[in-house]
XYZ file of C-alpha atoms in Angstrom:
595
model
C 39.832 -31.016 -8.307
C 36.776 -28.818 -8.884
C 35.465 -28.923 -12.413
C 34.381 -25.855 -14.385
C 30.738 -26.889 -13.940
C 31.160 -27.079 -10.162
C 32.665 -23.566 -10.032
C 29.770 -22.109 -12.039
C 27.389 -23.816 -9.633
C 29.151 -22.528 -6.507
C 29.415 -18.872 -7.543
C 25.678 -18.082 -7.248
C 25.567 -19.883 -3.888
C 28.490 -17.850 -2.560
C 26.982 -14.587 -3.746
C 23.634 -15.556 -2.254
C 25.343 -16.391 1.015
C 27.106 -13.001 1.011
C 23.803 -11.185 0.588
C 21.923 -13.293 3.135
C 24.565 -13.289 5.869
C 26.332 -9.939 5.515
C 24.677 -6.545 5.721
C 27.165 -4.999 3.273
C 26.187 -7.572 0.658
C 22.513 -6.752 1.147
C 23.214 -3.017 0.773
C 24.945 -3.784 -2.530
C 21.880 -5.714 -3.692
C 19.682 -2.781 -2.631
C 21.823 -0.418 -4.703
C 21.426 -2.744 -7.680
C 17.631 -2.772 -7.172
C 17.604 1.040 -7.043
C 19.691 1.288 -10.202
C 17.358 -1.094 -12.059
C 14.409 0.980 -10.846
C 16.065 4.130 -12.204
C 16.570 2.404 -15.554
C 12.916 1.361 -15.668
C 11.859 4.958 -14.896
C 13.928 6.214 -17.836
C 12.377 3.573 -20.130
C 8.796 4.268 -19.039
C 9.220 8.031 -19.276
C 10.811 7.769 -22.718
C 7.991 5.554 -23.984
C 5.336 7.925 -22.671
C 7.027 10.996 -24.175
C 7.179 9.161 -27.504
C 3.421 8.529 -27.344
C 2.774 12.179 -26.520
C 4.840 13.343 -29.496
C 3.306 10.777 -31.839
C -0.307 11.317 -30.820
C -0.408 15.001 -29.820
C 2.741 16.396 -31.412
C 4.123 17.617 -28.069
C 6.041 15.823 -25.278
C 4.410 17.803 -22.429
C 0.666 17.845 -23.033
C -0.361 19.779 -19.958
C 1.797 22.763 -20.931
C -0.232 23.374 -24.118
C -2.524 26.398 -24.159
C -4.838 24.808 -26.736
C -5.037 21.598 -28.755
C -3.672 21.877 -32.292
C -6.883 20.313 -33.594
C -10.271 19.590 -31.986
C -9.953 16.001 -33.245
C -7.096 15.461 -30.780
C -9.756 15.456 -28.054
C -10.761 11.971 -29.224
C -7.335 10.490 -28.439
C -8.173 9.780 -24.756
C -11.283 7.966 -26.012
C -9.076 5.822 -28.261
C -6.802 5.095 -25.329
C -9.800 4.065 -23.238
C -10.997 1.768 -26.017
C -7.539 0.181 -26.289
C -7.374 -0.250 -22.521
C -10.867 -1.716 -22.312
C -10.420 -4.245 -25.125
C -6.980 -5.333 -23.939
C -8.367 -5.624 -20.432
C -10.686 -8.428 -21.574
C -7.711 -10.539 -22.631
C -5.661 -9.505 -19.605
C -8.390 -10.744 -17.247
C -8.491 -14.078 -19.076
C -4.707 -14.339 -19.055
C -4.393 -13.113 -15.454
C -7.601 -13.926 -13.553
C -5.934 -13.047 -10.248
C -5.916 -9.344 -9.375
C -2.414 -7.792 -9.573
C -0.742 -6.891 -6.283
C 0.853 -3.485 -5.714
C 3.940 -2.915 -3.497
C 1.956 -1.810 -0.433
C -0.297 -4.862 -0.537
C 2.642 -7.169 -1.275
C 4.608 -5.932 1.733
C 1.595 -5.962 4.052
C 0.209 -9.377 3.157
C 2.660 -11.404 1.091
C 6.065 -10.751 2.599
C 7.158 -8.690 -0.415
C 6.367 -11.345 -3.034
C 5.362 -9.738 -6.334
C 4.868 -10.985 -9.876
C 6.978 -9.599 -12.719
C 4.162 -10.412 -15.133
C 1.680 -8.406 -13.066
C 4.116 -5.497 -12.818
C 4.699 -5.435 -16.582
C 0.959 -5.401 -17.273
C 0.323 -2.578 -14.788
C 3.221 -0.559 -16.195
C 1.987 -1.049 -19.772
C -1.560 -0.028 -18.846
C -0.277 3.062 -17.044
C 1.861 4.083 -20.021
C -1.131 3.676 -22.361
C -3.364 5.665 -19.998
C -0.932 8.552 -19.583
C 0.338 8.372 -23.161
C -3.173 8.770 -24.577
C -3.831 11.757 -22.337
C -5.795 10.374 -19.377
C -5.372 12.535 -16.275
C -3.184 10.088 -14.343
C 0.467 10.001 -13.324
C 3.233 7.540 -14.146
C 4.376 7.088 -10.560
C 2.221 3.964 -10.171
C 4.121 2.369 -13.052
C 7.462 3.544 -11.666
C 6.940 2.028 -8.224
C 5.293 -1.118 -9.580
C 8.229 -1.876 -11.888
C 10.862 -0.856 -9.363
C 9.325 -2.964 -6.593
C 8.476 -5.860 -8.901
C 12.036 -6.118 -10.170
C 13.376 -5.805 -6.621
C 11.072 -8.629 -5.515
C 12.343 -10.737 -8.412
C 15.919 -10.102 -7.242
C 14.984 -11.024 -3.693
C 13.390 -14.269 -4.866
C 16.499 -15.149 -6.861
C 18.616 -14.654 -3.734
C 16.062 -16.453 -1.527
C 15.886 -13.606 0.958
C 14.152 -13.868 4.301
C 10.712 -12.310 4.657
C 11.955 -9.153 6.396
C 14.803 -8.649 3.922
C 12.436 -9.152 1.001
C 10.109 -6.444 2.297
C 13.034 -4.050 2.701
C 14.245 -4.780 -0.835
C 10.779 -4.067 -2.248
C 10.889 -0.701 -0.451
C 14.316 -0.125 -2.015
C 12.848 -0.657 -5.481
C 10.121 1.925 -4.885
C 12.573 4.352 -3.280
C 14.875 4.126 -6.298
C 11.957 4.685 -8.667
C 10.541 7.765 -6.919
C 14.012 9.234 -6.370
C 14.738 8.781 -10.080
C 11.414 10.324 -11.116
C 11.951 13.486 -9.064
C 15.733 13.649 -8.901
C 15.308 13.739 -5.115
C 17.000 10.912 -3.169
C 15.690 11.939 0.261
C 12.139 12.086 -1.069
C 12.518 8.662 -2.638
C 14.027 7.128 0.497
C 11.298 8.371 2.806
C 8.627 7.397 0.277
C 9.979 3.873 0.567
C 9.959 4.027 4.368
C 6.518 5.569 4.827
C 4.466 3.911 2.103
C 6.172 0.655 1.091
C 7.909 -0.478 4.283
C 5.372 1.113 6.608
C 7.899 2.173 9.248
C 11.343 3.696 9.791
C 14.071 1.233 10.736
C 17.742 1.780 11.598
C 18.635 -1.289 9.558
C 16.683 -0.066 6.525
C 18.353 3.352 6.362
C 21.503 2.239 4.531
C 19.925 -0.044 1.875
C 16.963 2.245 1.151
C 19.245 5.288 0.981
C 21.660 3.479 -1.315
C 18.797 2.460 -3.591
C 17.502 6.035 -3.797
C 20.914 7.457 -4.698
C 21.555 4.743 -7.301
C 18.127 5.346 -8.820
C 18.879 9.045 -9.326
C 22.336 8.402 -10.793
C 21.129 5.774 -13.268
C 18.095 7.779 -14.414
C 20.281 10.815 -15.072
C 22.803 8.705 -16.958
C 20.051 7.479 -19.274
C 18.602 10.915 -19.870
C 15.526 10.804 -17.643
C 14.008 14.010 -16.333
C 16.563 14.317 -13.542
C 15.756 17.252 -11.286
C 12.093 17.622 -10.428
C 12.390 21.390 -10.573
C 15.241 23.840 -10.733
C 16.132 24.848 -7.206
C 14.523 28.186 -6.414
C 15.277 30.871 -3.867
C 12.502 32.345 -1.735
C 12.140 36.099 -1.784
C 11.637 36.669 1.923
C 11.648 34.989 5.299
C 8.427 33.570 6.718
C 6.697 35.502 9.489
C 4.476 34.001 12.228
C 1.452 35.350 10.325
C 2.607 33.544 7.198
C 2.909 30.296 9.135
C -0.649 30.668 10.413
C -1.975 31.193 6.893
C 0.010 28.220 5.618
C -1.514 25.960 8.267
C -4.966 27.067 7.090
C -3.879 26.216 3.533
C -2.855 22.767 4.751
C -6.302 22.184 6.276
C -7.955 23.184 2.992
C -5.729 20.756 1.089
C -6.552 17.943 3.553
C -10.296 18.395 3.041
C -9.882 18.690 -0.732
C -7.815 15.492 -0.839
C -10.396 13.515 1.126
C -13.132 14.739 -1.192
C -11.126 13.655 -4.251
C -10.485 10.152 -2.921
C -14.172 9.667 -2.166
C -15.120 11.069 -5.562
C -13.137 8.354 -7.385
C -15.217 5.685 -5.651
C -18.412 7.642 -6.430
C -17.566 7.605 -10.145
C -16.978 3.841 -9.982
C -20.368 3.358 -8.330
C -22.013 5.593 -10.918
C -20.589 3.507 -13.768
C -21.763 0.336 -12.055
C -25.193 1.895 -11.437
C -25.799 2.675 -15.113
C -24.738 -0.888 -15.994
C -21.929 0.288 -18.257
C -19.800 -2.766 -19.238
C -16.274 -2.713 -17.794
C -14.503 -2.654 -21.202
C -16.483 0.458 -22.193
C -15.917 2.426 -18.994
C -12.414 3.712 -19.910
C -13.725 4.767 -23.326
C -16.526 6.731 -21.643
C -14.011 8.332 -19.294
C -11.679 9.144 -22.182
C -14.498 10.908 -24.009
C -15.214 13.114 -20.986
C -11.522 13.907 -20.453
C -11.203 14.820 -24.128
C -14.135 17.240 -23.853
C -12.492 18.856 -20.814
C -9.247 19.152 -22.805
C -11.074 21.319 -25.332
C -11.519 23.843 -22.520
C -7.907 23.544 -21.325
C -5.241 20.955 -22.224
C -3.882 21.337 -18.690
C -6.231 18.500 -17.690
C -4.302 15.991 -19.839
C -1.741 13.509 -18.510
C -0.174 14.093 -15.087
C 0.258 17.861 -15.279
C 4.069 17.785 -15.286
C 4.487 20.563 -17.856
C 1.704 22.753 -16.467
C 3.120 22.574 -12.943
C 6.234 24.528 -13.916
C 4.069 27.347 -15.267
C 2.641 27.933 -11.792
C 6.034 29.305 -10.731
C 6.398 31.574 -13.732
C 4.998 35.004 -14.449
C 2.319 33.563 -16.737
C 0.464 31.530 -14.153
C -2.768 33.288 -15.090
C -5.444 35.248 -13.244
C -7.225 33.773 -10.247
C -10.434 32.821 -12.077
C -8.492 30.932 -14.756
C -6.457 29.045 -12.136
C -9.614 28.171 -10.190
C -11.382 26.829 -13.296
C -8.282 24.835 -14.259
C -8.093 23.432 -10.717
C -11.691 22.197 -10.800
C -11.420 20.775 -14.325
C -8.123 19.002 -13.572
C -9.561 17.491 -10.392
C -12.638 16.358 -12.310
C -10.491 14.862 -15.095
C -8.357 12.927 -12.598
C -11.405 11.579 -10.762
C -13.075 10.544 -14.029
C -9.904 8.913 -15.368
C -9.320 6.752 -12.301
C -12.995 6.086 -11.625
C -13.658 4.804 -15.155
C -10.742 2.378 -15.208
C -7.648 4.147 -16.493
C -4.520 2.865 -14.792
C -2.269 5.293 -12.956
C -1.799 7.271 -9.794
C -2.452 10.660 -8.259
C 1.054 11.501 -7.061
C 2.044 14.087 -9.652
C -1.552 15.122 -10.266
C -1.840 15.899 -6.547
C 1.276 18.069 -6.753
C -0.191 20.060 -9.646
C -3.624 20.341 -8.027
C -2.081 21.329 -4.700
C 0.024 23.971 -6.401
C -3.114 25.489 -7.918
C -4.893 25.390 -4.543
C -1.930 27.273 -3.059
C -2.084 29.821 -5.859
C -5.841 30.368 -5.446
C -5.300 30.701 -1.695
C -2.622 33.363 -2.326
C -4.978 35.306 -4.608
C -7.768 35.100 -2.004
C -5.609 36.447 0.838
C -4.167 39.149 -1.414
C -7.669 40.220 -2.415
C -8.630 40.961 1.205
C -5.291 42.337 2.409
C -2.161 42.305 0.184
C 0.059 43.030 3.179
C -0.925 39.736 4.843
C -0.443 37.463 1.828
C 2.524 35.061 2.115
C 4.941 34.716 -0.770
C 3.183 33.286 -3.847
C 5.911 30.698 -4.433
C 5.685 29.543 -0.830
C 1.906 29.135 -1.082
C 2.313 27.103 -4.260
C 4.964 24.836 -2.757
C 3.066 24.293 0.496
C -0.127 23.565 -1.435
C 1.684 21.026 -3.599
C 3.168 19.144 -0.690
C 0.087 19.399 1.563
C -2.311 17.892 -0.989
C 0.233 15.166 -1.801
C 0.406 14.320 1.922
C -3.396 14.124 2.070
C -3.693 11.842 -0.964
C -0.430 9.885 -0.986
C 0.112 9.775 2.762
C 3.854 10.410 3.123
C 4.444 13.522 5.284
C 8.210 13.141 5.640
C 8.691 12.418 1.930
C 6.719 15.515 0.953
C 8.585 17.645 3.497
C 11.886 16.537 2.000
C 10.536 17.205 -1.502
C 9.933 20.820 -0.501
C 13.398 20.998 1.069
C 15.174 19.434 -1.927
C 13.226 21.666 -4.319
C 14.045 24.949 -2.609
C 17.095 24.245 -0.472
C 15.379 26.414 2.151
C 15.601 24.765 5.573
C 13.081 27.073 7.370
C 10.523 26.284 4.660
C 11.218 22.593 5.202
C 10.367 23.004 8.896
C 7.134 24.806 8.064
C 6.271 22.097 5.575
C 6.882 19.459 8.217
C 4.437 21.226 10.549
C 1.825 21.549 7.793
C 2.341 17.938 6.755
C 1.818 16.794 10.341
C -1.465 18.721 10.603
C -2.671 17.375 7.253
C -1.710 13.835 8.173
C -3.601 14.027 11.488
C -6.723 15.463 9.832
C -6.811 12.785 7.133
C -6.079 9.972 9.579
C -8.736 11.052 12.087
C -11.488 11.936 9.606
C -10.808 9.506 6.762
C -8.221 6.968 7.867
C -6.652 6.071 4.519
C -4.228 7.234 1.877
C -5.367 6.855 -1.732
C -3.589 3.509 -2.163
C -4.968 1.985 1.041
C -8.410 3.490 0.364
C -8.487 1.606 -2.945
C -7.590 -1.580 -1.085
C -10.342 -0.881 1.447
C -12.904 -0.509 -1.349
C -11.835 -3.940 -2.654
C -12.454 -5.464 0.762
C -8.975 -5.389 2.345
C -8.601 -4.020 5.856
C -4.956 -2.888 5.757
C -4.161 0.790 6.344
C -0.421 0.694 5.691
C 2.364 -1.573 4.467
C 3.204 -2.828 7.960
C 3.600 -6.589 7.813
C 0.370 -8.294 8.821
C 0.703 -11.127 6.324
C 2.255 -13.449 8.904
C -0.878 -13.032 10.999
C -3.023 -14.188 8.107
C -0.674 -17.069 7.389
C -0.863 -18.267 10.999
C -4.434 -19.529 11.037
C -6.233 -21.724 13.527
C -6.105 -24.493 10.941
C -2.307 -24.368 10.884
C -1.830 -24.009 14.637
C -4.371 -26.539 15.929
C -3.693 -30.113 17.000
C -5.792 -32.602 15.077
C -5.593 -35.609 17.459
C -8.525 -34.378 19.521
C -10.005 -36.689 22.192
C -13.792 -36.771 21.944
C -16.697 -37.924 24.057
C -20.389 -38.135 23.206
C -22.948 -36.034 25.038
C -24.840 -39.095 26.308
C -21.707 -40.796 27.713
C -22.123 -41.646 31.426
C -19.959 -39.680 33.840
C -18.441 -42.863 35.293
C -17.508 -44.135 31.841
C -15.829 -40.791 31.044
C -13.796 -40.916 34.268
C -12.628 -44.401 33.403
C -11.757 -43.479 29.783
C -9.926 -40.251 30.710
C -7.889 -40.577 33.932
C -7.120 -37.449 35.958
C -3.414 -37.659 35.119
C -4.114 -38.112 31.404
C -2.014 -36.136 28.921
C -5.265 -34.917 27.354
C -6.726 -32.416 29.802
C -9.294 -31.155 27.298
C -11.934 -33.353 25.668
C -14.379 -32.251 22.981
C -18.018 -33.063 23.648
C -20.082 -34.017 20.566
C -23.850 -34.122 20.126
C -26.061 -36.817 18.570
C -25.267 -35.688 15.019
C -21.520 -35.501 15.734
C -21.500 -31.710 15.964
C -19.637 -29.705 18.557
C -21.442 -29.483 21.924
C -18.765 -28.022 24.210
C -15.396 -28.606 25.875
C -14.772 -30.713 28.964
C -11.894 -30.007 31.344
C -10.929 -33.482 32.678
C -10.207 -32.325 36.298
C -13.712 -30.789 36.426
C -15.277 -34.139 35.574
C -13.177 -36.030 38.132
C -14.054 -33.449 40.778
C -17.745 -33.972 40.069
C -17.270 -37.740 40.400
C -15.392 -37.326 43.688
C -18.301 -35.301 45.094
C -20.602 -38.285 44.598
C -22.661 -36.841 41.733
C -21.703 -39.456 39.149
C -25.302 -40.608 38.785
C -26.973 -37.189 38.773
C -24.646 -35.010 36.723
C -24.487 -35.219 32.922
C -21.475 -34.244 30.823
C -23.489 -31.434 29.254
C -23.731 -29.704 32.623
C -19.935 -29.618 32.911
C -19.280 -28.442 29.353
C -17.560 -25.112 28.720
C -17.720 -22.797 25.654
C -20.724 -24.595 24.210
C -21.339 -21.883 21.591
C -17.850 -20.431 21.267
C -15.381 -22.027 18.875
C -12.808 -21.218 16.216
C -12.822 -21.929 12.486
C -9.754 -23.030 10.474
C -9.465 -19.809 8.438
C -9.389 -17.504 11.487
C -5.998 -15.830 11.902
C -3.921 -15.808 15.048
C -4.892 -12.266 16.035
C -8.580 -13.121 15.906
C -7.905 -16.329 17.861
C -6.202 -14.319 20.622
C -9.262 -12.052 20.815
C -11.552 -15.091 21.155
C -9.476 -16.439 24.036
C -9.538 -13.086 25.807
C -13.305 -12.710 25.434
C -14.103 -16.303 26.434
C -11.571 -16.463 29.294
C -10.960 -20.139 28.589
C -7.674 -21.976 28.175
C -8.690 -23.975 25.096
C -11.134 -23.739 22.197
C -12.301 -26.265 19.649
C -11.847 -25.671 15.903
C -14.864 -26.631 13.779
C -15.188 -26.919 10.000
C -18.064 -24.444 9.680
C -20.638 -22.676 11.795
C -23.582 -24.753 10.545
C -22.369 -28.373 10.838
C -19.827 -27.715 13.609
C -17.822 -30.866 12.975
C -14.710 -30.700 15.147
C -11.422 -30.724 13.211
C -8.967 -29.648 15.895
C -8.182 -28.117 19.280
C -6.194 -24.993 20.087
C -4.886 -23.897 23.473
C -4.361 -20.306 24.563
C -0.804 -21.026 25.730
C 0.228 -22.280 22.294
C -1.399 -19.329 20.487
C 0.209 -16.735 22.751
C 3.611 -18.405 22.470
C 3.498 -18.363 18.662
C 2.145 -14.807 18.629
C 4.923 -13.602 20.931
C 7.579 -15.427 18.889
C 6.400 -13.789 15.667
C 6.266 -10.330 17.245
C 9.775 -10.808 18.600
C 10.970 -11.925 15.187
C 9.417 -8.844 13.566
C 11.098 -6.632 16.187
C 14.505 -8.171 15.443
C 14.035 -7.584 11.721
C 13.071 -3.935 12.257
C 16.037 -3.248 14.522
C 18.506 -5.126 12.337
C 19.435 -7.599 15.088
C 19.238 -10.455 12.574
C 22.466 -9.108 11.002
C 24.447 -8.993 14.241
C 27.253 -11.505 14.053
C 26.645 -12.161 10.373
C 23.538 -14.300 10.937
């Protein structure tokens, strides 16, 4: 007879087993993660709109033509002060740097902290709500992925499944923000998962659809833009001009990403304390807002005006473009929290509009459709900065419903992606990680490589012999048929002096040189060794370069005290096993047969 307590204990185990062993159960969990992400998007957007109404008297700041009062220009400064002061306590409360979804999936197997995600989301809402020129998408994806990671931890998912679920959380969040499920799904694939997988298609797609449905049910923005119809078909000449526009956007995006780091270095160079940097940035953004409020927040409201009849003359659009770019760079470089996703769409739209005006000035008959230029500019700059060509191509397709334009956008996105990858090598998110000292360029899982270190793989029962040990004594201590074929040679101070291959020593003894040959003459890899913190990939490189079958592991380069021994066969076997495991996870083979 099972008691009521036993039943309540078994239910979570059964549900967990369903999710872990059956693909359908995991897809259901992915849909739940996407729905929660959509709910968080609605909550974050509602909170930010409330701040905009309360502080500025208008829910869409960037659509204003002028501030109602010059004193409103000080609101970004107040937001910077609030962010800087709270940051002091946040750093004491959370001394460890928060991890974003890309870093979590690349290095930590999808493990994220809910506390970190809440803090990042709150800081992003304060930054955007007080008018800093940043977008909310960083908060959306952080909360969506953080909550998905929490779900995955509760269900004790495997590493590969956890990474997929984190991608589902981000996909649901972006799909909810733009009302575009395909865009959200491919955002999850390209940026958060780092690759396309047959197994991931169903859960990530389900999460994106659920995110859109839930956000609409709770009154979020829903559709990114009303679907528009293009006035004419694209000619080969138009396609050529649009590719040129893509190249311009690629170069502009690279310049913006570098400029953010330049602002950070400038603030560090003038010895401005970290808590005061956002206040300084807020003051500058406020001064720019006196010229045009279009520089405030993410630019959501102003973006729609680009497609209307009142988009403004070319000189006004150009000035707004430069001021908005400057405001975004200053906001991020001085410590405001947020992203460049929506800002890049607005900036790219203005670049497309300026490009249209420039071509029309020289020859009106050659100018592509103005709406097309704006859309291509939006997507091209977003590809350059965000780094998701397929997601941006689908955004253009879902916005217009025009399949030929989607194909052109795919071609432009490919060109932009190649230019940025070959000349710069990073998206904005991975560039920020690079500046902090990380070497990752995408969310592809390299965390297992860092976890598999020489210290974890080595054997610690290492046979040792001193450098002054006679050859005959060594032969007696280590027989030719000994299980230990490798012996570490140590110097007078106990430091590493080389590796001895036992058959080599016995061969020297058999040749009658026992009295003339020292162990030091037979030692291999006298100055080549591993250290415990070296990862498995680096260890493989050492074996290839040294062309030896074993290497000693020492505690540090100075003392060189031997702590272990690692063989090439063992390293390659573990490396191959892990690569095979990663391949099975990507192809979905782990689900075959309900495993």
